[in-house]
mmCIF file of C-alpha atoms in Angstrom:
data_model
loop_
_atom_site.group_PDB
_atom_site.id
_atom_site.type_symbol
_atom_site.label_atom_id
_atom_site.label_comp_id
_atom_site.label_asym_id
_atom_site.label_seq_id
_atom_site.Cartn_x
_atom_site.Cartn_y
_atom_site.Cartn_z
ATOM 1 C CA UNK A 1 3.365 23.556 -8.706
ATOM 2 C CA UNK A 2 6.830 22.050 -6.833
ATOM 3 C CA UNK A 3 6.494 18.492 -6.529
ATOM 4 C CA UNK A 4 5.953 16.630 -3.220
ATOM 5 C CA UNK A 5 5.506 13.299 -1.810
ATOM 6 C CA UNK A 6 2.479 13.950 0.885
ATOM 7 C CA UNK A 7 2.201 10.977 3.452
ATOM 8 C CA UNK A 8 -0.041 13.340 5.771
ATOM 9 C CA UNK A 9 -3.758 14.642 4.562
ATOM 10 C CA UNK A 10 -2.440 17.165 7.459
ATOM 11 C CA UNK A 11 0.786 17.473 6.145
ATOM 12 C CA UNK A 12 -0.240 17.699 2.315
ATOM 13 C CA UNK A 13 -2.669 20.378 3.229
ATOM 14 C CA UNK A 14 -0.001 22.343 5.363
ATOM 15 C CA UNK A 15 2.448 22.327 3.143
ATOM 16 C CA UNK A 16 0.313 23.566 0.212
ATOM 17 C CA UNK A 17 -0.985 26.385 2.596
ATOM 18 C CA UNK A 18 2.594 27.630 3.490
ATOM 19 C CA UNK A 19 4.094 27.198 0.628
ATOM 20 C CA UNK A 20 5.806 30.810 -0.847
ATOM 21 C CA UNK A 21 4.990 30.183 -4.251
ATOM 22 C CA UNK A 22 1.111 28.663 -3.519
ATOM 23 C CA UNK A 23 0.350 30.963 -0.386
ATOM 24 C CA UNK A 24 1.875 34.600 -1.176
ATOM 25 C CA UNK A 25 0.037 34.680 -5.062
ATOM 26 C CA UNK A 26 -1.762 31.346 -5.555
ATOM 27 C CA UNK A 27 -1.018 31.941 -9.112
ATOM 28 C CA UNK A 28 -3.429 29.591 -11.616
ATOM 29 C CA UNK A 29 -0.110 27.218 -12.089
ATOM 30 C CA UNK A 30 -1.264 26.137 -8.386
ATOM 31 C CA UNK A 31 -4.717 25.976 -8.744
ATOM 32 C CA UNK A 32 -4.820 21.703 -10.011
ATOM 33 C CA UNK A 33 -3.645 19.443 -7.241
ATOM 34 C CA UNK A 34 -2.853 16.248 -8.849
ATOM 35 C CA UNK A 35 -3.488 13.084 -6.931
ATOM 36 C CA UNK A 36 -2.139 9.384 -7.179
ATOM 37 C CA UNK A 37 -4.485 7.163 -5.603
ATOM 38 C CA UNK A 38 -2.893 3.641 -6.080
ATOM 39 C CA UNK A 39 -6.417 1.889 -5.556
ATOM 40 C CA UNK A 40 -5.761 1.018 -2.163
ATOM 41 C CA UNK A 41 -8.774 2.011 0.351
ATOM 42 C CA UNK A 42 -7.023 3.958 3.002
ATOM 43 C CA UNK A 43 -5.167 6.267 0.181
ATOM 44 C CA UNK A 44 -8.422 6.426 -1.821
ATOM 45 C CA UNK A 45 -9.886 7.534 1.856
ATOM 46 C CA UNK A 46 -6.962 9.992 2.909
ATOM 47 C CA UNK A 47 -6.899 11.242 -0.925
ATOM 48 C CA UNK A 48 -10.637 12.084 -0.875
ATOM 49 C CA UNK A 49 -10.826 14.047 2.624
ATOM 50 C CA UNK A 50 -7.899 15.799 1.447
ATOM 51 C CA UNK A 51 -9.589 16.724 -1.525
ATOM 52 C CA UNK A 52 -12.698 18.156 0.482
ATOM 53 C CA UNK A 53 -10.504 20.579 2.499
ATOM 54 C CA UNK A 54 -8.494 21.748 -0.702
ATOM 55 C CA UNK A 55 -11.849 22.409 -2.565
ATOM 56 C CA UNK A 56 -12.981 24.385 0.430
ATOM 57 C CA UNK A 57 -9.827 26.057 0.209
ATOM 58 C CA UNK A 58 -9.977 27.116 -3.687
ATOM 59 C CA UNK A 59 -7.613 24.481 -5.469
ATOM 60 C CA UNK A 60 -8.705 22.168 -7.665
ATOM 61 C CA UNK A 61 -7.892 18.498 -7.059
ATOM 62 C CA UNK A 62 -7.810 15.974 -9.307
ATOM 63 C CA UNK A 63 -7.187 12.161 -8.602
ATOM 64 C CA UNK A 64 -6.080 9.453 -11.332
ATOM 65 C CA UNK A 65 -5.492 5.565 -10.189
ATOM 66 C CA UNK A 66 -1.940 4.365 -10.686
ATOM 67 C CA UNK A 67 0.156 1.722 -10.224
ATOM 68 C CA UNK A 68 2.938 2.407 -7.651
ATOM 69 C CA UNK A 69 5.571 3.070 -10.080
ATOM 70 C CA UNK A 70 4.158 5.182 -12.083
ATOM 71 C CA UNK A 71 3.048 7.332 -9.137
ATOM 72 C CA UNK A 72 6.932 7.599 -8.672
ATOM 73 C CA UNK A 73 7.804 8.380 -12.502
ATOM 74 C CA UNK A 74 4.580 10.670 -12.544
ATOM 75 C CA UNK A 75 5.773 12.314 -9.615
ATOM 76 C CA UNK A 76 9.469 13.496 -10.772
ATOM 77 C CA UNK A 77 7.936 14.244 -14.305
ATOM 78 C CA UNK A 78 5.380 16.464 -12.857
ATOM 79 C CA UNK A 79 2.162 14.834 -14.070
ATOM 80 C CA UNK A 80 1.737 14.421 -10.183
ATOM 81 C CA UNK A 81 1.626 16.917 -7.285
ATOM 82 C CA UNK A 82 1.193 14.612 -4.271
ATOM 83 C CA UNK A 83 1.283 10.728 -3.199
ATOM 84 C CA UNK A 84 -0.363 9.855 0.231
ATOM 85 C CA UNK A 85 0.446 5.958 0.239
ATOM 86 C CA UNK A 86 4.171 5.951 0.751
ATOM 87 C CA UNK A 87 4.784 2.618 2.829
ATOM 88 C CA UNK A 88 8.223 2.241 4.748
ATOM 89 C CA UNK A 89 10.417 0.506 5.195
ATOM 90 C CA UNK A 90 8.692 -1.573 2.123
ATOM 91 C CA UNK A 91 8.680 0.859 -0.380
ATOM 92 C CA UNK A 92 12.054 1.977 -0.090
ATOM 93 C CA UNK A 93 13.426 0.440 -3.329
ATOM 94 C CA UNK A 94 10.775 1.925 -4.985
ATOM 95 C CA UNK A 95 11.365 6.139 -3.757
ATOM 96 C CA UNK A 96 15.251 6.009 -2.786
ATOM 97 C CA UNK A 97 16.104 6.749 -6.678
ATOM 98 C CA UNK A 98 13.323 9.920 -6.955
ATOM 99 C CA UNK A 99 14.320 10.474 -2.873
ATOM 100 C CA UNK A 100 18.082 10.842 -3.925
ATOM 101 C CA UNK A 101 17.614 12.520 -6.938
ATOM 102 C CA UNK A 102 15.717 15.258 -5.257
ATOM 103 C CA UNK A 103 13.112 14.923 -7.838
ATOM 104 C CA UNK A 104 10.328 13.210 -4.624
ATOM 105 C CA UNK A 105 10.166 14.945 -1.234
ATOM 106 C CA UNK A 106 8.987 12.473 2.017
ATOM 107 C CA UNK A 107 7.340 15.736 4.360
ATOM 108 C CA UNK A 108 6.192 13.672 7.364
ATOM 109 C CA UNK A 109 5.505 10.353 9.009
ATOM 110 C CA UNK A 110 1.529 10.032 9.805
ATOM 111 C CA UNK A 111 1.280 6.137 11.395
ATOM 112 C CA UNK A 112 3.844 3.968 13.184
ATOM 113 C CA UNK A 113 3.637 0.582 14.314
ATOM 114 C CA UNK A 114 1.860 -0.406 11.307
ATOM 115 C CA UNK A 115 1.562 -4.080 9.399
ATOM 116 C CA UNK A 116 2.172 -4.608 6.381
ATOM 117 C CA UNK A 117 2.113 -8.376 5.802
ATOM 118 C CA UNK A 118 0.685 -11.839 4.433
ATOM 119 C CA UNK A 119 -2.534 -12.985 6.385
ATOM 120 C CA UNK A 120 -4.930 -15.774 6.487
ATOM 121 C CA UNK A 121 -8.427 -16.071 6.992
ATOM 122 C CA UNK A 122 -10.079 -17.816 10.908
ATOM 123 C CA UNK A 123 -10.579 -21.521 8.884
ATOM 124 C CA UNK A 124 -6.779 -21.655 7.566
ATOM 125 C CA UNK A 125 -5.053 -19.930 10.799
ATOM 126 C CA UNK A 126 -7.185 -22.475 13.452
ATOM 127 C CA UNK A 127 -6.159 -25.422 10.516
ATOM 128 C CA UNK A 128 -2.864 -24.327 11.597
ATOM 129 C CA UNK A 129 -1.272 -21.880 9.469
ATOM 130 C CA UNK A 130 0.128 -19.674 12.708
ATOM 131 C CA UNK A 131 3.062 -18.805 11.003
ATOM 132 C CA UNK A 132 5.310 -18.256 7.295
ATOM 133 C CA UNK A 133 6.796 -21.506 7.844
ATOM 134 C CA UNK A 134 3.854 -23.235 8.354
ATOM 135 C CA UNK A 135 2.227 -22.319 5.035
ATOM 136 C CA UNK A 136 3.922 -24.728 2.467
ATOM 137 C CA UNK A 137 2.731 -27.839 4.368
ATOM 138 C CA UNK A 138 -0.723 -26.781 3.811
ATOM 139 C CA UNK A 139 -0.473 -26.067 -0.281
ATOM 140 C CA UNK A 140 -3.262 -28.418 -1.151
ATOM 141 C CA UNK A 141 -5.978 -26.606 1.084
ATOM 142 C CA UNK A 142 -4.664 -23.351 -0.501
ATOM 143 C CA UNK A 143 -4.358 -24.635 -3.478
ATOM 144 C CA UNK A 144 -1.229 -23.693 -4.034
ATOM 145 C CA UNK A 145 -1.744 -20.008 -3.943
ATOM 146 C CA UNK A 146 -1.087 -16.736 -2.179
ATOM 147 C CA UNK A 147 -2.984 -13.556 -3.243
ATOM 148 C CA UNK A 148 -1.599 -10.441 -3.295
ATOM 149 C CA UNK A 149 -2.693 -6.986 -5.026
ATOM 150 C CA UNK A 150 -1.906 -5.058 -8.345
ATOM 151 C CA UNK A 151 0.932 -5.505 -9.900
ATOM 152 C CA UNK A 152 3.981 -3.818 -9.466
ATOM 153 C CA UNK A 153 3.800 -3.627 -5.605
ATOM 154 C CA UNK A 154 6.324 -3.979 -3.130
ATOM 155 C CA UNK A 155 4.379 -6.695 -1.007
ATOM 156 C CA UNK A 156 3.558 -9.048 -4.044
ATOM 157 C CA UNK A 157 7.593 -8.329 -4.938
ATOM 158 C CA UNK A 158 8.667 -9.439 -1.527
ATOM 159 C CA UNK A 159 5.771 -12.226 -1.661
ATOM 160 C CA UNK A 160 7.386 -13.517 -4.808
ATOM 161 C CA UNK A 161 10.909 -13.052 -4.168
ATOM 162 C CA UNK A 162 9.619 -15.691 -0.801
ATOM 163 C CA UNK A 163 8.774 -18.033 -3.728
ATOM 164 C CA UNK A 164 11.683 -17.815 -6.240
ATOM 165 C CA UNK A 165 13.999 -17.904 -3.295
ATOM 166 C CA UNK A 166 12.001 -21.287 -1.845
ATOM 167 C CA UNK A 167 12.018 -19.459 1.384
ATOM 168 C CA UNK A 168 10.047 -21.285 3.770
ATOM 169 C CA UNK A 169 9.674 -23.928 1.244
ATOM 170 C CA UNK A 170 7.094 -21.847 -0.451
ATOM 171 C CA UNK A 171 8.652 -22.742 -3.800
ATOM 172 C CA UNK A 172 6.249 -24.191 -6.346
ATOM 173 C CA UNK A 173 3.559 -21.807 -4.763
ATOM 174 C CA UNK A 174 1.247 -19.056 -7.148
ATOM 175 C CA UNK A 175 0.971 -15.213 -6.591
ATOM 176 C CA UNK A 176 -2.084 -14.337 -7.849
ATOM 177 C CA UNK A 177 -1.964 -10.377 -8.853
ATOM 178 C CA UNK A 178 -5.118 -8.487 -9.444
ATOM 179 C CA UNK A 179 -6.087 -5.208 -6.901
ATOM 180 C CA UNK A 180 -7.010 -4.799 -3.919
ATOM 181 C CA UNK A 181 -10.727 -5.232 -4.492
ATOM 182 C CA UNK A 182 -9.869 -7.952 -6.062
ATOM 183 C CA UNK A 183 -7.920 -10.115 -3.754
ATOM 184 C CA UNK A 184 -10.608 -8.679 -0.490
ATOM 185 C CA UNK A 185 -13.309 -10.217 -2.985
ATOM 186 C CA UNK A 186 -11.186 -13.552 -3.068
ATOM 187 C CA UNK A 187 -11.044 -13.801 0.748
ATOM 188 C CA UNK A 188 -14.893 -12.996 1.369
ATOM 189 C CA UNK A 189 -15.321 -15.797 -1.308
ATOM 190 C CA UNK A 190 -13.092 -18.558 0.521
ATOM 191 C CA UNK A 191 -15.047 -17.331 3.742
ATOM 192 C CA UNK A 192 -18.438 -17.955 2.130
ATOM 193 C CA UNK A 193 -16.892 -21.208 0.532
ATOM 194 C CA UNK A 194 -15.306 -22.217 3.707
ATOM 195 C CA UNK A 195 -11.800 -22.608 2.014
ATOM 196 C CA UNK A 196 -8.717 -21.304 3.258
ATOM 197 C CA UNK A 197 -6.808 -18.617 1.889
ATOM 198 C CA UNK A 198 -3.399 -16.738 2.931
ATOM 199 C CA UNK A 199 -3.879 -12.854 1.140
ATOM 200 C CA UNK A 200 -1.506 -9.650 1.646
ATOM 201 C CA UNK A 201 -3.075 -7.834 4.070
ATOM 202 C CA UNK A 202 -2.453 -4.902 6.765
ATOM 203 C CA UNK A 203 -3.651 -2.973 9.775
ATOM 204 C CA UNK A 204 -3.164 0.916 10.574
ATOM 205 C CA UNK A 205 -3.548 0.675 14.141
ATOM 206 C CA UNK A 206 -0.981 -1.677 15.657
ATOM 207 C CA UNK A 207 -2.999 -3.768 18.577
ATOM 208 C CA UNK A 208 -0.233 -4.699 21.218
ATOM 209 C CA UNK A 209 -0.175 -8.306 21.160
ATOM 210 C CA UNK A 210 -1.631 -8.979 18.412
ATOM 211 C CA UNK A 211 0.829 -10.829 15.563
ATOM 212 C CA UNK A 212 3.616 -10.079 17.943
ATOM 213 C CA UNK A 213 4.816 -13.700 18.622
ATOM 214 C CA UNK A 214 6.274 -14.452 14.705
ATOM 215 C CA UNK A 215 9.357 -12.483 13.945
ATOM 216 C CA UNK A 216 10.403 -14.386 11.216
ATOM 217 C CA UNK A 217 10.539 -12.258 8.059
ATOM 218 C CA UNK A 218 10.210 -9.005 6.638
ATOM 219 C CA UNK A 219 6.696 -9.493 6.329
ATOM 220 C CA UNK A 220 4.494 -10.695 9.756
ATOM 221 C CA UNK A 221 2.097 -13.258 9.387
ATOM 222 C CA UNK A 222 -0.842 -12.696 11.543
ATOM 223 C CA UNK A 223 -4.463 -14.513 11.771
ATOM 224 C CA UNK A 224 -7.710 -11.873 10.101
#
């Protein structure tokens, strides 16, 4: 089966149905449809009700969980069909070499307005962490930590590039790497603990209004 980069569940299906090679024969090559899912609830989501129409539809799809560059090696090696999790402009480092090498295919553009950012929890953001230069002066009630998700993403990357760069004086601070169970479980536990906590977090639906006052890096820092 060609290899594509799906960032639709509408587009991924589409393109499989009107594809010459899939649609005209549907030849036994094409039956598998190999999924990345990255671990990541809204691709294990989109990957899933994907899945349900393709079954419906006679393929057979498969999801395994992968880091995000892997999914990007898997994908021009052809151990993987299709990728729903492709974040822009963030992950752009990560697909321009399989994007320009014509080995990765970008089909369509499913959300805009998105965030994709650092967050803290209601105790640390009424404290008075309201914005990314405001985090270093409260290190001791974070304890000197920022937690991100698995390893290998773009958002810990531009997290820790913040720390190695002392941007915002965050230098001397921790990224703590595990998944993004992991790091959700983290925040729930400072909530329950009353502790504060600054994460990686984002939001599908862009609110107007809300975050919209701090401009001040790649990354928005907004109060959840």
């Amino acid at each position: 089966m060609t290899r594509y980069l799906r960032t639709t569940v509408l587009g991924a299906v589409s393109a499989l149905l009107f594809s010459s090679a899939a649609w005209a024969a549907d030849p036994d090559s094409c039956k598998t449809v190999r999924f990345s899912d990255v671990g990541w609830t809204d691709i294990t989501s989109t990957t899933a009700a994907t899945s349900v129409v393709l079954k419906a539809l006679g393929y057979e799809p498969t999801a395994t969980v992968l880091s995000v560059p892997v999914t990007y090696t898997s994908l021009k090696n052809g151990d993987i069909d299709v990728f729903l999790g492709n974040w822009m402009p963030t992950m752009e480092a990560d697909i321009a070499p399989f994007r320009d090498d014509g080995s990765v295919e970008v089909l369509a553009q499913n959300l805009t307005g998105a965030k994709y950012t650092l967050a803290a929890n209601k105790l640390a953001a009424d404290g008075g962490i309201t914005s990314f230069a405001s985090i270093a002066q409260y290190s001791a009630e974070l304890e000197g930590k920022i937690y991100g998700i698995e390893p290998g993403n773009d958002g810990n990357r531009l997290i820790q590039a913040m720390i190695d760069d002392d941007t915002f004086g965050l230098s001397g601070f921790e990224l703590v790497e595990s998944s993004e169970q992991g790091m959700l479980a983290q925040v729930e536990r400072a909530n329950r603990r009353d502790q504060w906590i600054v994460f990686l977090g984002w939001e599908q639906t862009a609110i107007p209004g809300d975050c919209g006052a701090v401009r001040t890096s790649p990354i928005t820092l907004c109060a959840a």
